[in-house]
XYZ file of C-alpha atoms in Angstrom:
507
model
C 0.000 0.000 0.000
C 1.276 3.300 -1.089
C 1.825 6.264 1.427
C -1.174 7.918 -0.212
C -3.206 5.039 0.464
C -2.147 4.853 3.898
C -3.024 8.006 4.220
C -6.466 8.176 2.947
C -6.997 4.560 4.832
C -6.168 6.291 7.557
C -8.041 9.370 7.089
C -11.319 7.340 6.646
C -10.565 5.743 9.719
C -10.739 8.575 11.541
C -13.747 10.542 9.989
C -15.735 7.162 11.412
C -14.258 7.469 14.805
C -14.923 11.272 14.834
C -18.703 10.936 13.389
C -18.918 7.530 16.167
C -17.603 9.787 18.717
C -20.911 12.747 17.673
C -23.146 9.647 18.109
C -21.941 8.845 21.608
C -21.075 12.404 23.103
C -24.856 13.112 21.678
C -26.473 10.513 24.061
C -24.457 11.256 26.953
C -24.931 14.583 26.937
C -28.716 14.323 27.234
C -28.801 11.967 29.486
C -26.929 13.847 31.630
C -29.529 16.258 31.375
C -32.243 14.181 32.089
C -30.798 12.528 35.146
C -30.175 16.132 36.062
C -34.393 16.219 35.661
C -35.269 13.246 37.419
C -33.109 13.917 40.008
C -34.446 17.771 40.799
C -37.836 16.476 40.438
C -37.086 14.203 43.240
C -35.431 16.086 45.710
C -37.237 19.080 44.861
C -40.704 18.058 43.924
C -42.512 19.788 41.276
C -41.420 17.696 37.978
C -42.818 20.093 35.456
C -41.122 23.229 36.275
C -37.489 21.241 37.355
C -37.546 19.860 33.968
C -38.705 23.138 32.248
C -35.811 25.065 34.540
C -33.028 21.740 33.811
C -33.852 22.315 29.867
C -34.072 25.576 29.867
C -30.557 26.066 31.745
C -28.566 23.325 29.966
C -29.554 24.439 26.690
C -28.650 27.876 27.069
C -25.252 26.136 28.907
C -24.935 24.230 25.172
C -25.338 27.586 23.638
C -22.740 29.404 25.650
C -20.118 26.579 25.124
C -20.459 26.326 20.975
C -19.930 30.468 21.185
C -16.764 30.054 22.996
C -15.449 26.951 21.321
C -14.435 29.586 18.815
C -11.415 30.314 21.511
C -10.081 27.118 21.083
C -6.608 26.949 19.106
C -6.466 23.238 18.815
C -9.506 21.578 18.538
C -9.091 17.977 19.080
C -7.057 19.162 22.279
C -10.445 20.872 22.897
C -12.347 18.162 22.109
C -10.004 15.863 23.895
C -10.123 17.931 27.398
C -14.058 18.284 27.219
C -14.661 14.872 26.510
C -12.706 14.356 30.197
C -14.348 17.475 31.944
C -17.807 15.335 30.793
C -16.735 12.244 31.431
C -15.822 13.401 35.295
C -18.636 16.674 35.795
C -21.372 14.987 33.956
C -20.452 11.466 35.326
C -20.393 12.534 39.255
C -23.105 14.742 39.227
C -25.187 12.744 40.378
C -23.576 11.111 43.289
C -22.704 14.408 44.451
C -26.036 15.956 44.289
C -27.331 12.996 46.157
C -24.655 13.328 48.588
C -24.847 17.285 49.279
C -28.600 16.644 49.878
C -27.754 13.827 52.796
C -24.861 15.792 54.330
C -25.912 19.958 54.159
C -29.368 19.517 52.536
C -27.994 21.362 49.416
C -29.439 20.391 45.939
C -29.370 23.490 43.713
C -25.882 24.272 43.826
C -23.723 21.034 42.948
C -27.193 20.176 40.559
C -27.444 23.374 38.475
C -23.645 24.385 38.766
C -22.905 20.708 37.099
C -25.697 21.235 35.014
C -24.175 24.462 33.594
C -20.526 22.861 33.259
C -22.015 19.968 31.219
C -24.378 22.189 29.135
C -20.414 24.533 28.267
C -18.635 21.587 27.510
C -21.240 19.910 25.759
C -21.930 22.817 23.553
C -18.406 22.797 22.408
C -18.207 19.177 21.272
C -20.340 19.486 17.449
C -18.317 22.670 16.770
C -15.440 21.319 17.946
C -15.726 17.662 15.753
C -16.544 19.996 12.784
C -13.117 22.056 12.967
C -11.559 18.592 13.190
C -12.782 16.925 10.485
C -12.159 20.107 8.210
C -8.741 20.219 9.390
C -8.220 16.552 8.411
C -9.262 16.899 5.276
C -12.784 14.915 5.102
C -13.868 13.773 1.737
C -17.825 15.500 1.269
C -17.528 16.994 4.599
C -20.668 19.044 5.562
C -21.647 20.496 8.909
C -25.291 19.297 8.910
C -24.189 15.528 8.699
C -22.182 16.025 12.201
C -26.079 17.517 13.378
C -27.761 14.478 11.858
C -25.621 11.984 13.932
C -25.937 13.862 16.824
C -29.560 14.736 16.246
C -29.811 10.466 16.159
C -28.023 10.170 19.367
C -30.601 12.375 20.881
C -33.790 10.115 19.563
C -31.320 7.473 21.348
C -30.830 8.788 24.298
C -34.545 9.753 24.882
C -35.881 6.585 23.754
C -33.167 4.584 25.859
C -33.727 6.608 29.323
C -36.857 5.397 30.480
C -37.117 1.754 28.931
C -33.748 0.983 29.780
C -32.044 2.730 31.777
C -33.896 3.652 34.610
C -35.184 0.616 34.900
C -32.105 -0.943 35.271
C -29.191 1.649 36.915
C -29.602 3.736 39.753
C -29.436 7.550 38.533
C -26.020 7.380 40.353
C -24.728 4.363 38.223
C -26.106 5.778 35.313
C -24.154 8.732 35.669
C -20.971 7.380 35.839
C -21.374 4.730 33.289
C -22.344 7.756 30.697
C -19.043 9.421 32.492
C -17.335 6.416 31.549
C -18.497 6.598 27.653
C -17.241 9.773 27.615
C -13.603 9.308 28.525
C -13.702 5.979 26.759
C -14.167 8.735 23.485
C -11.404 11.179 24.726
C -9.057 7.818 25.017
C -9.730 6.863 21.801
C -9.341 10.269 20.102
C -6.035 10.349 22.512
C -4.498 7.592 20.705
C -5.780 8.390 16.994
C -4.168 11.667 17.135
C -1.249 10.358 19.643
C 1.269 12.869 17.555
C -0.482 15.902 18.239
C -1.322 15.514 22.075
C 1.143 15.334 25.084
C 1.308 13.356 28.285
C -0.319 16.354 30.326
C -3.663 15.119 28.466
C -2.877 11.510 28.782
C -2.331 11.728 32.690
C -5.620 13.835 33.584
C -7.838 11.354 31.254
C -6.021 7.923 32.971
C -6.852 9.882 36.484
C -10.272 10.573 35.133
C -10.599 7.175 33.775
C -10.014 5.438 36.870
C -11.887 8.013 39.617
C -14.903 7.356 37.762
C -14.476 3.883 36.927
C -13.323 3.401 40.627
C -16.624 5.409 41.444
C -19.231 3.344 39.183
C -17.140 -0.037 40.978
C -18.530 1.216 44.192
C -21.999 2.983 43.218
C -23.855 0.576 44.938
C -22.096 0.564 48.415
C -22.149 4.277 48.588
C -25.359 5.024 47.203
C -26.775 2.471 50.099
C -24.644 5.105 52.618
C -26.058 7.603 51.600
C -29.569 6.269 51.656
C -28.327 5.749 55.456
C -27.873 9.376 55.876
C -31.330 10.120 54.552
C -33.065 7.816 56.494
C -32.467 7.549 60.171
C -34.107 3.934 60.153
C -32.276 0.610 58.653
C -33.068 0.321 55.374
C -34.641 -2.866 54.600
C -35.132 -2.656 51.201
C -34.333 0.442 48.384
C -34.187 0.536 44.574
C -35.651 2.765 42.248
C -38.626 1.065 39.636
C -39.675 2.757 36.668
C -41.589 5.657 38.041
C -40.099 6.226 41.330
C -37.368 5.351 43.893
C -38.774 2.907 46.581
C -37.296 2.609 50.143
C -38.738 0.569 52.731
C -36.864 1.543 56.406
C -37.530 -0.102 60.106
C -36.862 0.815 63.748
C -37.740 -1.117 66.726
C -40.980 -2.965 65.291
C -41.969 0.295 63.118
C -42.227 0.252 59.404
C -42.222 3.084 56.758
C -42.654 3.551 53.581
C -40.969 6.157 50.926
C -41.638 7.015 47.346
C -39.389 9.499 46.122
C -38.135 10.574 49.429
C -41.494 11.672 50.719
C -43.035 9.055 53.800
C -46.474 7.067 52.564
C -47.101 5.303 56.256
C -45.410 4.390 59.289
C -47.132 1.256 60.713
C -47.125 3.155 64.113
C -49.896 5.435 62.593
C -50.621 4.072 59.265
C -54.260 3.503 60.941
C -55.221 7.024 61.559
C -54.959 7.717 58.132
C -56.579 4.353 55.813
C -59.093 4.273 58.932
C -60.837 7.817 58.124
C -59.782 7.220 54.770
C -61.907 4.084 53.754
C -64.202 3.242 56.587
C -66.724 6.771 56.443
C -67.373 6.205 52.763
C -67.498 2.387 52.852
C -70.346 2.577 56.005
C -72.519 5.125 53.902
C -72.509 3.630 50.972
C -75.742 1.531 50.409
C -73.592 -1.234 48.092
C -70.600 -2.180 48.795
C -70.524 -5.374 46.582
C -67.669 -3.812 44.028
C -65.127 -1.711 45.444
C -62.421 0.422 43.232
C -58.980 1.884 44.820
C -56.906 4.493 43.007
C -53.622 4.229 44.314
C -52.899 2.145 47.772
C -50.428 -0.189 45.971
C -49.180 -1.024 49.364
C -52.180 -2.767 50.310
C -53.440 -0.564 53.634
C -56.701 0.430 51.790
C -57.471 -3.089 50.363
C -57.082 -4.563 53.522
C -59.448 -2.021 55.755
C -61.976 -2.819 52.691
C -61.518 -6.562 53.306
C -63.190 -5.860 56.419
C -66.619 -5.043 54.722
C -66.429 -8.706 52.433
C -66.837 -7.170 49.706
C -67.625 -9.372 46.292
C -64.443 -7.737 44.448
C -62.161 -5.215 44.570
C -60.207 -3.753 41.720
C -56.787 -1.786 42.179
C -55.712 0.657 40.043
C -51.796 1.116 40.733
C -49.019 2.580 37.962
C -45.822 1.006 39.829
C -46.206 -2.639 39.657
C -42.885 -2.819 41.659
C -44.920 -1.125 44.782
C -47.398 -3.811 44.042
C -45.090 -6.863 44.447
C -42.969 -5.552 47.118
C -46.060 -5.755 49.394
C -47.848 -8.899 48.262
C -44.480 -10.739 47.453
C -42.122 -9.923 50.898
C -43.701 -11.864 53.832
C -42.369 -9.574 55.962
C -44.165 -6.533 54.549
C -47.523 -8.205 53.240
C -48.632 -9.480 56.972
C -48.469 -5.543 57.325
C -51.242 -5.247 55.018
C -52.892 -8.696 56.536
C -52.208 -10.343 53.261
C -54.452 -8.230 51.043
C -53.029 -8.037 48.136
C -53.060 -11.905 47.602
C -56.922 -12.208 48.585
C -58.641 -13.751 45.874
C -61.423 -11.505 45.366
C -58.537 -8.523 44.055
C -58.055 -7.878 40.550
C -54.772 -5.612 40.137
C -54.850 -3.155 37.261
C -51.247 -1.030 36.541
C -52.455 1.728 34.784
C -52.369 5.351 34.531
C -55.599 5.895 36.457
C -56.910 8.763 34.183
C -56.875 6.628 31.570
C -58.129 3.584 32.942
C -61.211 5.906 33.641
C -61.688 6.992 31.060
C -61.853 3.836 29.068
C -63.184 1.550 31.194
C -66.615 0.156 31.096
C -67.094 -2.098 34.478
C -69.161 -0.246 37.332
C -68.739 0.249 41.037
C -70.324 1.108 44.666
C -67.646 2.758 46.198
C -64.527 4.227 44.834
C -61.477 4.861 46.909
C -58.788 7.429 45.766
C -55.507 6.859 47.906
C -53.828 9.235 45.055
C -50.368 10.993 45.635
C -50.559 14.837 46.408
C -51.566 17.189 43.663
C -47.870 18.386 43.267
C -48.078 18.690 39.232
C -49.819 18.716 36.363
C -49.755 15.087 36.074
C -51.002 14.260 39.614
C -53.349 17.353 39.233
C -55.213 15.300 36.501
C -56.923 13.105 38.926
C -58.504 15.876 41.175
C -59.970 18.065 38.059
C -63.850 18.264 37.365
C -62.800 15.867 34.486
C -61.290 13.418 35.751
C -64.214 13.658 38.620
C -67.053 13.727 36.127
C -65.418 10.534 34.217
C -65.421 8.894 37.443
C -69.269 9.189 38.709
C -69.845 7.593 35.264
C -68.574 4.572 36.484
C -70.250 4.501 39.610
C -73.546 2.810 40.196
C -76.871 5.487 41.285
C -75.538 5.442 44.410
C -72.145 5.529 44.571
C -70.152 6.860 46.984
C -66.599 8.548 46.747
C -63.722 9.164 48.651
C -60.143 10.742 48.312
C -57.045 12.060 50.484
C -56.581 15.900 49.519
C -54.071 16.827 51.445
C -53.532 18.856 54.475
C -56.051 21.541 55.968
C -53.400 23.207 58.051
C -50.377 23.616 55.075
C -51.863 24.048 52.047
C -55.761 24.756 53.297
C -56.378 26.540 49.712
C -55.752 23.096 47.882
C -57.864 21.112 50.304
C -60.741 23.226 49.598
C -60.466 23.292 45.897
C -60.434 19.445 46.080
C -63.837 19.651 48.155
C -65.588 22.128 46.302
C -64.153 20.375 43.007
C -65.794 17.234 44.083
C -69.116 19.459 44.770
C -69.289 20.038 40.518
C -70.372 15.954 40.874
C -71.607 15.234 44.534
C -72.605 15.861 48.112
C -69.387 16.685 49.865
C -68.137 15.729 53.166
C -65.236 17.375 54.056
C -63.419 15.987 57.407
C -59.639 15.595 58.478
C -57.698 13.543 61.373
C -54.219 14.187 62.927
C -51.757 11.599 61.256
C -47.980 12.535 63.246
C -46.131 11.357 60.119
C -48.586 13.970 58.225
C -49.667 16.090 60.553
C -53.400 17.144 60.226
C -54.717 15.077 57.136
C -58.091 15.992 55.244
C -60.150 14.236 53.063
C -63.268 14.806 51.188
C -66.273 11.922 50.889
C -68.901 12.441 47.920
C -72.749 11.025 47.911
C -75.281 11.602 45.366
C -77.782 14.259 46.512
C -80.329 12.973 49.162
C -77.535 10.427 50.897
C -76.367 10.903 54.368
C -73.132 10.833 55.251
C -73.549 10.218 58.926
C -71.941 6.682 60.330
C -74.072 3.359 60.801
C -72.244 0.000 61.290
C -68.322 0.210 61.369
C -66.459 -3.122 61.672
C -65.250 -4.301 64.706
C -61.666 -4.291 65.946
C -60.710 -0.160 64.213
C -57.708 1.157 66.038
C -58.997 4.831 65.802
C -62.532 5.790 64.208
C -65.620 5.803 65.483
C -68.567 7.485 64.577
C -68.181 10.234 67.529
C -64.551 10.770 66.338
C -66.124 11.245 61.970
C -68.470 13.660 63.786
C -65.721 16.045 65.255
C -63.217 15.569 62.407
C -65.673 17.567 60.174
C -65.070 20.473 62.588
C -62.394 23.035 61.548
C -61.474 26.203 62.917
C -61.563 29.707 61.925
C -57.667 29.734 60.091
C -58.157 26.974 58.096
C -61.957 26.803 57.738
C -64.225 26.314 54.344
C -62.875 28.874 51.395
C -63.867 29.723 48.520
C -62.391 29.452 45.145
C -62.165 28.588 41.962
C -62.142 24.624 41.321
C -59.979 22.373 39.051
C -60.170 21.812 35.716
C -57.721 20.223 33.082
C -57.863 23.939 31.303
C -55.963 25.896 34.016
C -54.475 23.000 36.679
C -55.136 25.955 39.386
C -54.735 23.069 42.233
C -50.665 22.299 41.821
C -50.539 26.109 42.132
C -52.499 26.483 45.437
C -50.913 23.366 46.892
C -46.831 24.454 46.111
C -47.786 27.897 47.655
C -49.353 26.483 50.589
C -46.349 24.190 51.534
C -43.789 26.925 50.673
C -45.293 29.328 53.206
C -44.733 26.943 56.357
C -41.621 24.945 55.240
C -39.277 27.396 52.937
């Protein structure tokens, strides 16, 4: 082979490493940026605007760093050096987020400040690629082939996060692995262009190579520490399913449950709250043969309905993994009495809007153990919509019930959900003390002409009786009825009222 050849060999060679290399960076770079979202949206609640703000910042980040690649003399040294700053920035990010939260209770700074360094560097790398490829001498070269390739890595990278990744990697391992990607690119530019780049470069990406790689070796181990910073309990069981990260914790005899950080029950109280919850509407309702629960894939709410021997019960849960961690575990299904394995319970995972919406079968009673109305996805199930889909599939006389949140911090949302419910029924409106909560409301709906007063309860309740139903409908002047606008799917006023609600007490 002549020189030329050798030459051209080698120059195809490297236009396929180089247009690999857009491919790779492209994916990593927005995954970075969506663990950045997933992550905010845990710690800090409120998924809509953390991934509008996490966009929003890194792109403007991207656009910062392709401006001032034009400062850079060499540009595979460039490319090189950002391709490490990635590989360690966007690779840790994660872990450290996690870990300022568990130590100081810091989030925005190490999230947003990496966010900002991986939106620079990223920005850099198409300009960058293009300057090198020019320089090299690319047969056909054209700028908007480097943006196709990484335009495909994108598709990739969005399509890959939630079917594979997250199911599969904690957000910590998943940032380092992507970390890893990236310096496995800046080695392998290293050595294709070995003549033009010094051991100074060589040294920081081996250092890089192994921190992270020594990192990702260990994510396991350290994320479980600092789980044990989070939670003062032993953690008994903690991995994150599809929608949500899952910890179960215990301390002498008591249980709890988090999703996403935030408690669901602590066995010491758990009764104060699926007691008021599902025992009021159950003892009004006239039938009681077919029961439906929203939510309550731990099995609390199935198993106070199992009191009432019902003919069947249908739950309606989107984590499956929620599902079988409480019917599956011994340990945690006697906490639920076994209900989820009860033969007369049909388990649906679905989005409950949907199922709704769709569904034909009818019920008596409908129980709505839903997560707070925190966004516009959550909001969904408390609108006049959602509520007006929902007495279609209840018999003449069904009855109604849901959690909506706390009278004392966000009293402007707990109203809205009551007088929401009033567009469709007769509301009840009545709240307990829960200590994990603190004061906890709910609102029950009849058809016109029902009572809502108490008849037969089941024997053996921990907490309510009819005298107690009777003075939880009492509230005091501060946090008393209000009126208001209700909640439809047109203007999601609820997620509004509820964020500024909690923000007054606890920021």
């Amino acid at each position: 082979m002549s020189r030329e050849e050798e030459g051209a060999f080698d120059r195809r060679g490297a236009v396929l490493w180089l247009l690999s290399a857009t491919l790779v960076v492209s994916v990593a770079g927005l995954i970075y940026e969506l663990i950045a979202a997933t992550v905010s949206a845990y710690l800090l609640g409120d998924t809509i605007r953390q991934f509008s703000f996490v966009i929003g910042i890194f792109l403007a980040s991207m656009g910062v760093g392709a401006w001032a690649s034009r400062f850079v003399v060499d540009p595979v040294a460039g490319f090189v050096r950002a391709q490490v700053g990635l590989g360690v920035i966007g690779g840790v990010a994660a872990l450290a987020t996690f870990f300022a939260y568990a130590t100081v209770g810091a989030v925005a700074l190490p999230l947003y400040g990496a966010l900002v360094a991986v939106g620079l560097l990223s920005g850099m790398e198409i300009p960058l690629l293009a300057r090198v490829l020019k320089e090299i001498g690319a047969a056909r070269f054209r700028f908007e082939n480097v943006l196709s390739v990484d335009y495909l890595g994108a598709l990739v990278a969005s399509l890959s996060f939630p079917v594979l990744i997250v199911p599969n990697l904690s957000l910590i391992s998943a940032g380092l692995a992507f970390g890893l990607l990236n310096l496995a690119v800046a080695g392998g530019t290293l050595w294709l262009f070995r003549d033009r780049l010094g051991w100074a470069d060589r040294g920081a990406w081996g250092g890089a190579f192994a921190l992270v790689a020594g990192l990702l070796a260990f994510a396991v181990p350290l994320g479980a520490a600092i789980d044990a910073r989070l939670y003062e309990d032993e953690i008994v069981y903690s991995d994150r399913s599809a929608h949500q990260q899952v910890t179960v914790t215990r301390h002498r005899g008591r249980t709890r449950l988090y999703l996403d950080g935030a408690v669901q029950f602590d066995t010491a109280d758990e009764a104060r709250y699926h007691e008021f919850l599902v025992h009021p509407a159950m003892s009004v309702a006239p039938r009681r043969a077919r029961v439906l629960i929203l939510g309550g894939g731990d099995g609390m709410a199935v198993r106070e309905v199992l009191r009432w021997d019902p003919e069947e019960v249908v739950l309606v849960d989107l984590d499956p993994a929620v599902v079988a961690l409480f019917r599956d575990r011994d340990d945690l299904s006697a906490l639920n009495g076994d209900a989820l394995r009860d033969g007369r319970l049909r388990i649906v995972h679905a989005d409950a809007f949907t199922w709704i919406r769709e569904g034909e079968d009818a019920f008596d009673v409908a129980i709505l153990d839903l997560p707070d109305p925190r966004n516009l996805s959550l909001s969904r199930l408390y609108s006049v919509e959602f509520y007006r889909l929902l007495r279609r599939r209840l018999s003449a006389q069904g009855v109604v019930v849901t959690q909506a949140g706390s009278p004392m911090f966000a009293s402007d949302a707990f109203w809205m959900v009551a007088r929401t419910m009033e567009t469709e029924w007769d509301v009840t409106a009545y709240a307990n003390y829960v200590p994990s909560f603190g004061l906890w409301g709910f609102a029950l709906g009849v058809p016109p002409g029902l009572r809502s007063d108490l008849r037969d309860l089941p024997e053996g309740l921990d907490v309510l009786t009819p005298e107690a139903f009777a003075a939880a409908q009492v509230f005091d002047a501060q946090i008393g009825p209000r009126d208001g606008p209700v909640n439809r799917l047109s203007d999601h006023a609820l997620p509004r009222a509820y964020e500024a609600g909690w923000s007054e007490w606890f920021e």
